[in-house]
Amino acid sequence: MVGQVSVLAPCGFSSHIRIQTMPIYEYRCGQCEKHFDITQSVHARVEDTVCPHCHAQNATRLLSASTAQVKGTRKPGFAEMKAYSMLDERMDKFAKLPPIMGKRAAPNTVPPSDPSTGGATEH
């Protein structure tokens, strides 16, 4: 992978510098059994890799987990906020519905007592 960076030179002219980035490979030495990482070209042969600990040419390339790093804060966009709002509205509607397999509460058949008559109701 090749990247290009613009740099302002001391004389005021900008110059372009090419930066080559290569992947980092993880190895295990077959002789000393130590693990090590090396930045190599994608075209580098495993057989040519030399252990930095014992200098043997008996390394095995290991499968490493890849990582990704996200920097900064992310604010939700309009569409995402609208979706959350609609979801909240639907959840409020569902919360007001009776239970699916439950029984509804029986209506109150006893009329409320009138406090002005001392608890007696007129018919």
Rosetta silent file (secondary structure, phi, psi, omega in degrees, C-alpha in Angstrom):
SEQUENCE: MVGQVSVLAPCGFSSHIRIQTMPIYEYRCGQCEKHFDITQSVHARVEDTVCPHCHAQNATRLLSASTAQVKGTRKPGFAEMKAYSMLDERMDKFAKLPPIMGKRAAPNTVPPSDPSTGGATEH
SCORE:     score description
SCORE:     0.000 S_00000001
   1 L     0.000  135.650 -179.031    0.000    0.000    0.000 S_00000001
   2 E  -123.805  130.990  176.440    1.371    3.391   -0.897 S_00000001
   3 E  -115.057  162.666  179.543    0.175    6.672    0.563 S_00000001
   4 E  -129.859  133.142 -177.758    1.046   10.205   -0.418 S_00000001
   5 E  -125.323  136.424  175.122    1.527   13.101    1.988 S_00000001
   6 E   -92.632  131.826 -178.766    2.010   16.777    1.157 S_00000001
   7 E  -125.695  136.184  177.314    4.704   18.494    3.216 S_00000001
   8 E   -85.669  116.602 -179.077    5.496   22.202    3.277 S_00000001
   9 L   -74.329  158.174 -179.028    9.216   22.609    2.701 S_00000001
  10 L   -57.503  -28.521 -178.445   11.165   25.308    4.618 S_00000001
  11 L   -81.441   -1.331  177.287   11.468   27.418    1.450 S_00000001
  12 L   100.507  -10.952  178.019    7.672   27.620    1.166 S_00000001
  13 L   -87.219  144.684  177.078    7.201   25.112   -1.661 S_00000001
  14 E   -91.336  142.006  177.237    5.147   22.033   -1.016 S_00000001
  15 E  -127.030  153.721 -179.808    6.649   18.685   -1.854 S_00000001
  16 E  -103.621  132.878  178.912    5.048   15.276   -2.016 S_00000001
  17 E  -116.808  132.083  176.969    6.494   12.380   -0.072 S_00000001
  18 E   -92.152  129.111  179.245    5.482    8.811   -0.795 S_00000001
  19 E  -114.881  126.443  177.479    5.021    6.668    2.278 S_00000001
  20 E  -100.774  127.300  176.764    4.903    2.926    1.939 S_00000001
  21 L  -112.417  137.049 -179.134    2.983    1.052    4.574 S_00000001
  22 L  -124.165  154.537  179.866    3.321   -2.695    4.921 S_00000001
  23 L   -71.968  157.069  176.754    1.347   -5.205    6.973 S_00000001
  24 E  -100.283  126.040  179.134    2.613   -6.593   10.258 S_00000001
  25 E  -109.754  144.809  178.407    2.893  -10.376   10.344 S_00000001
  26 E  -104.145  134.444 -178.186    3.092  -12.532   13.457 S_00000001
  27 E  -128.840  160.885  169.971    5.479  -15.503   13.478 S_00000001
  28 E  -127.844  129.503 -179.350    6.555  -18.336   15.775 S_00000001
  29 E   -76.515  134.602  178.926   10.112  -19.608   15.524 S_00000001
  30 L   -76.754  -17.964 -177.878   10.425  -23.367   15.012 S_00000001
  31 L   -93.507  -53.673 -177.055   13.766  -23.490   16.825 S_00000001
  32 L   -98.955   -5.264  177.065   13.354  -21.307   19.949 S_00000001
  33 L    63.436   18.566  178.353    9.475  -21.332   19.947 S_00000001
  34 L   -89.717  150.581  177.601    9.310  -17.560   20.576 S_00000001
  35 E   -94.845  145.240  176.683    6.690  -15.340   18.984 S_00000001
  36 E  -153.464  156.416  178.935    7.651  -12.189   17.085 S_00000001
  37 E  -112.880  142.194  178.356    6.108   -9.602   14.786 S_00000001
  38 E  -138.957  136.806  172.900    7.682   -8.310   11.579 S_00000001
  39 E   -87.162  116.011 -175.849    6.598   -5.603    9.156 S_00000001
  40 L  -136.205  164.208  173.124    7.007   -7.167    5.725 S_00000001
  41 L   -70.464  156.792  178.166    5.851   -6.838    2.174 S_00000001
  42 L   -67.104  -24.243 -177.340    2.907   -8.971    1.130 S_00000001
  43 L   -88.770   -1.818 -179.157    5.217  -10.672   -1.351 S_00000001
  44 L   -67.261  139.450 -179.995    7.799  -11.713    1.287 S_00000001
  45 L   -86.382  142.718  179.358    8.301  -15.463    1.547 S_00000001
  46 H   -63.747  -36.832 -177.407    7.834  -17.186    4.903 S_00000001
  47 H   -63.967  -24.356 -177.828   10.968  -19.265    4.297 S_00000001
  48 H   -88.480   -4.579 -177.195   13.105  -16.107    4.141 S_00000001
  49 L   -76.284  130.007 -177.884   11.940  -14.780    7.530 S_00000001
  50 L  -107.345  134.147  178.259   14.682  -14.784   10.173 S_00000001
  51 L   -69.035  128.793  179.854   13.926  -15.041   13.909 S_00000001
  52 L   -73.768  -13.846 -177.899   15.195  -11.909   15.713 S_00000001
  53 L   -88.630  -51.666 -175.813   15.902  -13.962   18.882 S_00000001
  54 L  -114.276   -1.321  177.822   17.952  -16.948   17.657 S_00000001
  55 L    63.349   21.845  176.478   18.504  -15.899   14.004 S_00000001
  56 L   -81.340  154.832  179.427   17.115  -19.207   12.719 S_00000001
  57 L  -108.536   54.402 -174.767   15.328  -19.314    9.385 S_00000001
  58 L  -134.958   56.003 -175.314   12.604  -21.668   10.625 S_00000001
  59 E  -101.417  152.189  175.589    9.558  -19.444   11.246 S_00000001
  60 E  -119.922  128.675  178.804    5.872  -20.197   10.833 S_00000001
  61 E   -76.184  132.012 -179.232    3.440  -17.401   10.006 S_00000001
  62 E  -101.367  154.514  175.944    0.533  -17.310   12.451 S_00000001
  63 L   -86.603  118.897 -176.747   -3.004  -16.200   11.817 S_00000001
  64 L  -105.840  153.185  174.438   -3.576  -13.055   13.848 S_00000001
  65 L   -76.304  136.596  178.302   -6.789  -11.340   14.810 S_00000001
  66 L   -85.723  155.316  179.663   -7.252   -8.080   12.992 S_00000001
  67 L  -126.783  155.062  174.380   -8.089   -4.909   14.857 S_00000001
  68 L  -138.251  142.157 -178.325   -9.887   -1.728   14.002 S_00000001
  69 L  -126.701  127.955  178.412   -9.890    1.458   15.986 S_00000001
  70 L  -106.026  127.276 -179.614  -12.550    4.133   15.771 S_00000001
  71 L  -113.123  150.027  177.666  -11.562    7.575   16.954 S_00000001
  72 L    92.415  179.764  179.053  -13.789   10.518   17.739 S_00000001
  73 L  -109.736  147.133  179.932  -17.432   10.717   18.614 S_00000001
  74 L  -115.827  126.791  177.361  -20.251    9.808   16.321 S_00000001
  75 L  -102.258  137.879  179.783  -23.515   11.648   16.469 S_00000001
  76 L   -66.582  144.991  179.764  -26.628    9.947   15.086 S_00000001
  77 L   -82.487  179.358 -177.339  -28.004   11.437   11.892 S_00000001
  78 H   -60.882  -46.671 -176.997  -31.532   12.653   11.193 S_00000001
  79 H   -62.343  -40.151  179.785  -32.754    9.330    9.765 S_00000001
  80 H   -67.442  -41.260  178.161  -31.442    7.410   12.755 S_00000001
  81 H   -63.941  -40.073  178.742  -33.036    9.843   15.222 S_00000001
  82 H   -64.400  -40.910  178.852  -36.364    9.593   13.359 S_00000001
  83 H   -62.726  -43.136  177.733  -36.191    5.792   13.471 S_00000001
  84 H   -63.689  -39.193  179.304  -35.576    5.857   17.231 S_00000001
  85 H   -63.470  -44.891  179.374  -38.476    8.287   17.674 S_00000001
  86 H   -64.934  -37.564  178.060  -40.831    6.055   15.680 S_00000001
  87 H   -64.028  -42.538  177.877  -39.687    3.032   17.671 S_00000001
  88 H   -61.429  -41.549  178.753  -40.431    4.847   20.940 S_00000001
  89 H   -62.367  -44.447  179.609  -43.925    5.757   19.692 S_00000001
  90 H   -64.775  -40.823 -179.779  -44.671    2.151   18.736 S_00000001
  91 H   -64.931  -35.793  176.246  -43.379    0.832   22.041 S_00000001
  92 H   -63.936  -41.234  178.573  -45.650    3.275   23.892 S_00000001
  93 H   -64.746  -43.303  179.972  -48.652    2.014   21.879 S_00000001
  94 H   -66.306  -33.030 -179.871  -47.762   -1.623   22.562 S_00000001
  95 H   -66.330  -26.960 -178.762  -47.347   -0.918   26.277 S_00000001
  96 H   -83.242  -13.602  179.863  -50.965    0.306   26.419 S_00000001
  97 L   -74.984  152.879  176.796  -52.373   -2.900   24.870 S_00000001
  98 L   -70.903  160.615  178.565  -53.702   -5.686   27.124 S_00000001
  99 L   -60.041  149.130 -176.268  -51.560   -8.799   27.567 S_00000001
 100 L   -66.337  -50.676 -177.046  -51.850  -11.294   24.693 S_00000001
 101 L  -102.087    1.026 -177.713  -52.717  -14.389   26.735 S_00000001
 102 L   -85.700  166.219  177.721  -53.855  -12.615   29.883 S_00000001
 103 L   -92.410  147.038  176.264  -57.403  -11.919   30.987 S_00000001
 104 L   -76.357  152.258  178.250  -58.796   -8.454   30.938 S_00000001
 105 L   -68.489  137.242  179.736  -59.743   -6.921   34.230 S_00000001
 106 L   -68.453  141.016  178.656  -63.434   -7.319   34.990 S_00000001
 107 L   -64.357  149.777 -178.744  -65.373   -4.063   34.866 S_00000001
 108 L   -72.447  113.002 -177.852  -66.224   -2.558   38.233 S_00000001
 109 L   -91.099  -18.406  179.878  -69.878   -3.613   38.936 S_00000001
 110 L   -88.952  121.744  179.079  -70.194   -1.926   42.316 S_00000001
 111 L   -67.934  147.188  179.134  -70.996    1.761   41.905 S_00000001
 112 L   -65.813  145.839 -179.211  -68.743    4.069   43.888 S_00000001
 113 L   -76.312  147.518 -179.778  -70.215    5.298   47.144 S_00000001
 114 L   -92.627  117.202 -177.001  -71.287    8.919   47.379 S_00000001
 115 H   -65.981  -22.843 -178.292  -69.473   10.605   50.309 S_00000001
 116 H   -74.621  -23.495 -179.041  -72.229   13.236   50.699 S_00000001
 117 H  -100.264    6.022  177.184  -74.881   10.606   51.567 S_00000001
 118 L    82.371   23.357  176.019  -72.732    8.724   54.019 S_00000001
 119 L   100.016  -13.634 -179.525  -71.929    5.830   51.734 S_00000001
 120 L   -85.764  144.423  178.007  -75.508    5.035   50.665 S_00000001
 121 L  -110.666  148.153  179.044  -76.402    5.131   47.014 S_00000001
 122 L   -97.819  142.153  178.640  -79.773    6.078   45.594 S_00000001
 123 L  -113.306    0.000    0.000  -81.514    3.905   43.013 S_00000001
